[in-house]
Amino acid sequence: MVKKILYITTIFLVLASTAVFIFSNSMLSGEDSNQKSGVIVEIIRPIIDPDGHMATYEIQYIVRKTAHFMEFFILGASLTVISFLFGKKVFSPWLFMPMFFTLAAAVADEFVQSFTGRTSLVSDIVIDFSGGMSGIVLTIIIYAIFLAIKKHKN
């Protein structure tokens, strides 16, 4: 019982910190957001563009969209782990909750951005939801493999 409470607490902390991270980034002004992603651009530029042929805005676009995808990947995976803690099965009605909440968070993220003077794009919702769904699917696959191994050992 203590172990389950520890798991649930840990997953909820990851979930909460991911949500805070997503929405705190949404509330940044365009200038602050560009500055934040600009730091990452300068770090990865030598790796993805060693010859210096790409424009900064192209690299920044890749950084921003990858960040959106990854933060929602973590959100989707965290929500799926929580649904497994409650549903206990690979395919249960609980699995629709991570999908719904990931999509709702993606829409809310873009809605919040519209108040900061930044653009609110449907394509960003698609990228966010794709990241979330990728996290959900990968977590389901890992969990199914874990259950198969556990069943095979017994």
PDB file of C-alpha atoms in Angstrom:
ATOM      1  CA  MET A   1       0.000   0.000   0.000  1.00  0.00           C
ATOM      2  CA  VAL A   2       2.807   2.424   0.889  1.00  0.00           C
ATOM      3  CA  LYS A   3       4.536   1.579  -2.390  1.00  0.00           C
ATOM      4  CA  LYS A   4       1.383   2.400  -4.380  1.00  0.00           C
ATOM      5  CA  ILE A   5       0.964   5.713  -2.552  1.00  0.00           C
ATOM      6  CA  LEU A   6       4.596   6.551  -3.343  1.00  0.00           C
ATOM      7  CA  TYR A   7       4.049   5.738  -7.036  1.00  0.00           C
ATOM      8  CA  ILE A   8       0.884   7.818  -7.223  1.00  0.00           C
ATOM      9  CA  THR A   9       2.501  10.749  -5.422  1.00  0.00           C
ATOM     10  CA  THR A  10       5.551  10.651  -7.700  1.00  0.00           C
ATOM     11  CA  ILE A  11       3.471  10.501 -10.877  1.00  0.00           C
ATOM     12  CA  PHE A  12       1.205  13.325  -9.695  1.00  0.00           C
ATOM     13  CA  LEU A  13       4.284  15.453  -8.948  1.00  0.00           C
ATOM     14  CA  VAL A  14       5.651  14.791 -12.442  1.00  0.00           C
ATOM     15  CA  LEU A  15       2.236  15.578 -13.897  1.00  0.00           C
ATOM     16  CA  ALA A  16       1.855  18.780 -11.893  1.00  0.00           C
ATOM     17  CA  SER A  17       5.361  20.010 -12.673  1.00  0.00           C
ATOM     18  CA  THR A  18       4.820  19.258 -16.379  1.00  0.00           C
ATOM     19  CA  ALA A  19       1.548  21.211 -16.380  1.00  0.00           C
ATOM     20  CA  VAL A  20       3.173  24.127 -14.544  1.00  0.00           C
ATOM     21  CA  PHE A  21       6.058  24.078 -17.036  1.00  0.00           C
ATOM     22  CA  ILE A  22       3.683  24.040 -20.032  1.00  0.00           C
ATOM     23  CA  PHE A  23       1.471  26.863 -18.814  1.00  0.00           C
ATOM     24  CA  SER A  24       4.294  28.999 -17.442  1.00  0.00           C
ATOM     25  CA  ASN A  25       5.848  28.912 -20.914  1.00  0.00           C
ATOM     26  CA  SER A  26       2.464  29.799 -22.440  1.00  0.00           C
ATOM     27  CA  MET A  27       2.283  32.925 -20.307  1.00  0.00           C
ATOM     28  CA  LEU A  28       5.623  34.290 -21.510  1.00  0.00           C
ATOM     29  CA  SER A  29       5.524  37.262 -23.830  1.00  0.00           C
ATOM     30  CA  GLY A  30       6.704  36.732 -27.382  1.00  0.00           C
ATOM     31  CA  GLU A  31       9.961  38.507 -26.616  1.00  0.00           C
ATOM     32  CA  ASP A  32      10.651  36.423 -23.490  1.00  0.00           C
ATOM     33  CA  SER A  33       9.747  33.213 -25.304  1.00  0.00           C
ATOM     34  CA  ASN A  34      12.089  34.078 -28.192  1.00  0.00           C
ATOM     35  CA  GLN A  35      14.891  34.857 -25.755  1.00  0.00           C
ATOM     36  CA  LYS A  36      14.377  31.565 -23.909  1.00  0.00           C
ATOM     37  CA  SER A  37      14.389  29.487 -27.092  1.00  0.00           C
ATOM     38  CA  GLY A  38      17.287  31.570 -28.420  1.00  0.00           C
ATOM     39  CA  VAL A  39      19.497  30.229 -25.628  1.00  0.00           C
ATOM     40  CA  ILE A  40      18.701  26.662 -26.717  1.00  0.00           C
ATOM     41  CA  VAL A  41      19.266  27.572 -30.377  1.00  0.00           C
ATOM     42  CA  GLU A  42      22.810  28.736 -29.639  1.00  0.00           C
ATOM     43  CA  ILE A  43      23.547  25.538 -27.720  1.00  0.00           C
ATOM     44  CA  ILE A  44      22.314  23.167 -30.431  1.00  0.00           C
ATOM     45  CA  ARG A  45      23.302  25.177 -33.517  1.00  0.00           C
ATOM     46  CA  PRO A  46      26.754  23.536 -33.790  1.00  0.00           C
ATOM     47  CA  ILE A  47      25.094  20.107 -33.630  1.00  0.00           C
ATOM     48  CA  ILE A  48      22.256  20.508 -36.129  1.00  0.00           C
ATOM     49  CA  ASP A  49      23.882  23.084 -38.410  1.00  0.00           C
ATOM     50  CA  PRO A  50      27.670  22.713 -38.209  1.00  0.00           C
ATOM     51  CA  ASP A  51      28.185  24.449 -41.577  1.00  0.00           C
ATOM     52  CA  GLY A  52      26.049  27.461 -40.630  1.00  0.00           C
ATOM     53  CA  HIS A  53      23.637  27.243 -43.568  1.00  0.00           C
ATOM     54  CA  MET A  54      20.388  27.485 -41.606  1.00  0.00           C
ATOM     55  CA  ALA A  55      18.867  30.786 -40.586  1.00  0.00           C
ATOM     56  CA  THR A  56      18.341  31.363 -36.873  1.00  0.00           C
ATOM     57  CA  TYR A  57      14.560  31.468 -37.300  1.00  0.00           C
ATOM     58  CA  GLU A  58      14.641  27.994 -38.924  1.00  0.00           C
ATOM     59  CA  ILE A  59      16.516  26.490 -35.987  1.00  0.00           C
ATOM     60  CA  GLN A  60      14.308  28.375 -33.556  1.00  0.00           C
ATOM     61  CA  TYR A  61      11.223  26.930 -35.276  1.00  0.00           C
ATOM     62  CA  ILE A  62      12.605  23.394 -34.864  1.00  0.00           C
ATOM     63  CA  VAL A  63      13.458  24.061 -31.209  1.00  0.00           C
ATOM     64  CA  ARG A  64      10.024  25.481 -30.413  1.00  0.00           C
ATOM     65  CA  LYS A  65       8.050  22.718 -32.108  1.00  0.00           C
ATOM     66  CA  THR A  66      10.241  19.997 -30.600  1.00  0.00           C
ATOM     67  CA  ALA A  67       9.785  21.543 -27.149  1.00  0.00           C
ATOM     68  CA  HIS A  68       6.004  21.577 -27.616  1.00  0.00           C
ATOM     69  CA  PHE A  69       6.065  17.944 -28.727  1.00  0.00           C
ATOM     70  CA  MET A  70       8.283  16.806 -25.837  1.00  0.00           C
ATOM     71  CA  GLU A  71       6.459  18.599 -23.034  1.00  0.00           C
ATOM     72  CA  PHE A  72       3.183  17.085 -24.185  1.00  0.00           C
ATOM     73  CA  PHE A  73       4.888  13.698 -24.641  1.00  0.00           C
ATOM     74  CA  ILE A  74       5.757  13.795 -20.929  1.00  0.00           C
ATOM     75  CA  LEU A  75       2.229  14.941 -20.062  1.00  0.00           C
ATOM     76  CA  GLY A  76       0.632  12.114 -22.074  1.00  0.00           C
ATOM     77  CA  ALA A  77       2.972   9.493 -20.620  1.00  0.00           C
ATOM     78  CA  SER A  78       2.360  10.716 -17.050  1.00  0.00           C
ATOM     79  CA  LEU A  79      -1.403  10.709 -17.502  1.00  0.00           C
ATOM     80  CA  THR A  80      -1.240   7.196 -18.949  1.00  0.00           C
ATOM     81  CA  VAL A  81       0.769   5.861 -16.015  1.00  0.00           C
ATOM     82  CA  ILE A  82      -1.839   7.350 -13.689  1.00  0.00           C
ATOM     83  CA  SER A  83      -4.616   5.677 -15.691  1.00  0.00           C
ATOM     84  CA  PHE A  84      -2.799   2.332 -15.357  1.00  0.00           C
ATOM     85  CA  LEU A  85      -2.600   2.794 -11.600  1.00  0.00           C
ATOM     86  CA  PHE A  86      -6.385   3.096 -11.539  1.00  0.00           C
ATOM     87  CA  GLY A  87      -7.392   0.867 -14.469  1.00  0.00           C
ATOM     88  CA  LYS A  88      -4.892  -1.982 -14.081  1.00  0.00           C
ATOM     89  CA  LYS A  89      -5.389  -3.087 -17.699  1.00  0.00           C
ATOM     90  CA  VAL A  90      -3.644  -2.162 -20.926  1.00  0.00           C
ATOM     91  CA  PHE A  91      -6.954  -1.326 -22.590  1.00  0.00           C
ATOM     92  CA  SER A  92      -9.465   0.093 -20.151  1.00  0.00           C
ATOM     93  CA  PRO A  93     -11.876   3.024 -20.192  1.00  0.00           C
ATOM     94  CA  TRP A  94      -9.318   4.926 -18.109  1.00  0.00           C
ATOM     95  CA  LEU A  95      -7.149   5.266 -21.243  1.00  0.00           C
ATOM     96  CA  PHE A  96      -9.509   7.803 -22.758  1.00  0.00           C
ATOM     97  CA  MET A  97      -8.740  10.224 -19.935  1.00  0.00           C
ATOM     98  CA  PRO A  98      -5.094  10.828 -20.939  1.00  0.00           C
ATOM     99  CA  MET A  99      -6.202  11.455 -24.523  1.00  0.00           C
ATOM    100  CA  PHE A 100      -8.914  13.878 -23.464  1.00  0.00           C
ATOM    101  CA  PHE A 101      -6.753  15.756 -20.944  1.00  0.00           C
ATOM    102  CA  THR A 102      -3.829  15.997 -23.369  1.00  0.00           C
ATOM    103  CA  LEU A 103      -6.062  17.495 -26.045  1.00  0.00           C
ATOM    104  CA  ALA A 104      -7.713  19.819 -23.509  1.00  0.00           C
ATOM    105  CA  ALA A 105      -4.291  20.970 -22.275  1.00  0.00           C
ATOM    106  CA  ALA A 106      -3.137  21.601 -25.869  1.00  0.00           C
ATOM    107  CA  VAL A 107      -6.200  23.738 -26.598  1.00  0.00           C
ATOM    108  CA  ALA A 108      -5.875  25.571 -23.265  1.00  0.00           C
ATOM    109  CA  ASP A 109      -2.164  26.163 -23.935  1.00  0.00           C
ATOM    110  CA  GLU A 110      -2.919  27.914 -27.224  1.00  0.00           C
ATOM    111  CA  PHE A 111      -5.806  29.816 -25.645  1.00  0.00           C
ATOM    112  CA  VAL A 112      -3.523  31.155 -22.897  1.00  0.00           C
ATOM    113  CA  GLN A 113      -0.936  32.192 -25.514  1.00  0.00           C
ATOM    114  CA  SER A 114      -3.537  34.322 -27.279  1.00  0.00           C
ATOM    115  CA  PHE A 115      -3.555  36.643 -24.230  1.00  0.00           C
ATOM    116  CA  THR A 116       0.209  37.177 -24.278  1.00  0.00           C
ATOM    117  CA  GLY A 117       0.403  38.743 -27.714  1.00  0.00           C
ATOM    118  CA  ARG A 118       1.712  35.529 -29.249  1.00  0.00           C
ATOM    119  CA  THR A 119       0.070  33.600 -32.035  1.00  0.00           C
ATOM    120  CA  SER A 120      -2.398  30.850 -31.262  1.00  0.00           C
ATOM    121  CA  LEU A 121      -2.195  28.207 -33.976  1.00  0.00           C
ATOM    122  CA  VAL A 122      -4.181  25.065 -34.685  1.00  0.00           C
ATOM    123  CA  SER A 123      -0.956  23.515 -36.002  1.00  0.00           C
ATOM    124  CA  ASP A 124       0.538  23.907 -32.509  1.00  0.00           C
ATOM    125  CA  ILE A 125      -2.446  22.057 -31.044  1.00  0.00           C
ATOM    126  CA  VAL A 126      -1.785  19.251 -33.539  1.00  0.00           C
ATOM    127  CA  ILE A 127       1.917  19.135 -32.573  1.00  0.00           C
ATOM    128  CA  ASP A 128       1.056  19.192 -28.857  1.00  0.00           C
ATOM    129  CA  PHE A 129      -1.558  16.468 -29.201  1.00  0.00           C
ATOM    130  CA  SER A 130       0.782  14.388 -31.373  1.00  0.00           C
ATOM    131  CA  GLY A 131       3.413  14.593 -28.653  1.00  0.00           C
ATOM    132  CA  GLY A 132       0.842  13.596 -26.043  1.00  0.00           C
ATOM    133  CA  MET A 133      -0.420  10.689 -28.134  1.00  0.00           C
ATOM    134  CA  SER A 134       3.141   9.513 -28.747  1.00  0.00           C
ATOM    135  CA  GLY A 135       3.740   9.501 -24.986  1.00  0.00           C
ATOM    136  CA  ILE A 136       0.474   7.634 -24.451  1.00  0.00           C
ATOM    137  CA  VAL A 137       1.198   5.007 -27.120  1.00  0.00           C
ATOM    138  CA  LEU A 138       4.798   4.427 -26.012  1.00  0.00           C
ATOM    139  CA  THR A 139       3.680   4.072 -22.387  1.00  0.00           C
ATOM    140  CA  ILE A 140       0.985   1.564 -23.410  1.00  0.00           C
ATOM    141  CA  ILE A 141       3.551  -0.462 -25.372  1.00  0.00           C
ATOM    142  CA  ILE A 142       6.024  -0.477 -22.474  1.00  0.00           C
ATOM    143  CA  TYR A 143       3.285  -1.417 -20.007  1.00  0.00           C
ATOM    144  CA  ALA A 144       2.018  -4.237 -22.281  1.00  0.00           C
ATOM    145  CA  ILE A 145       5.565  -5.615 -22.560  1.00  0.00           C
ATOM    146  CA  PHE A 146       5.977  -5.354 -18.786  1.00  0.00           C
ATOM    147  CA  LEU A 147       2.713  -7.272 -18.234  1.00  0.00           C
ATOM    148  CA  ALA A 148       3.688  -9.926 -20.792  1.00  0.00           C
ATOM    149  CA  ILE A 149       7.056 -10.469 -19.118  1.00  0.00           C
ATOM    150  CA  LYS A 150       5.413 -10.592 -15.696  1.00  0.00           C
ATOM    151  CA  LYS A 151       2.814 -13.092 -16.936  1.00  0.00           C
ATOM    152  CA  HIS A 152       5.490 -15.225 -18.629  1.00  0.00           C
ATOM    153  CA  LYS A 153       7.525 -15.407 -15.407  1.00  0.00           C
ATOM    154  CA  ASN A 154       4.512 -16.637 -13.430  1.00  0.00           C
TER     155      ASN A 154
END
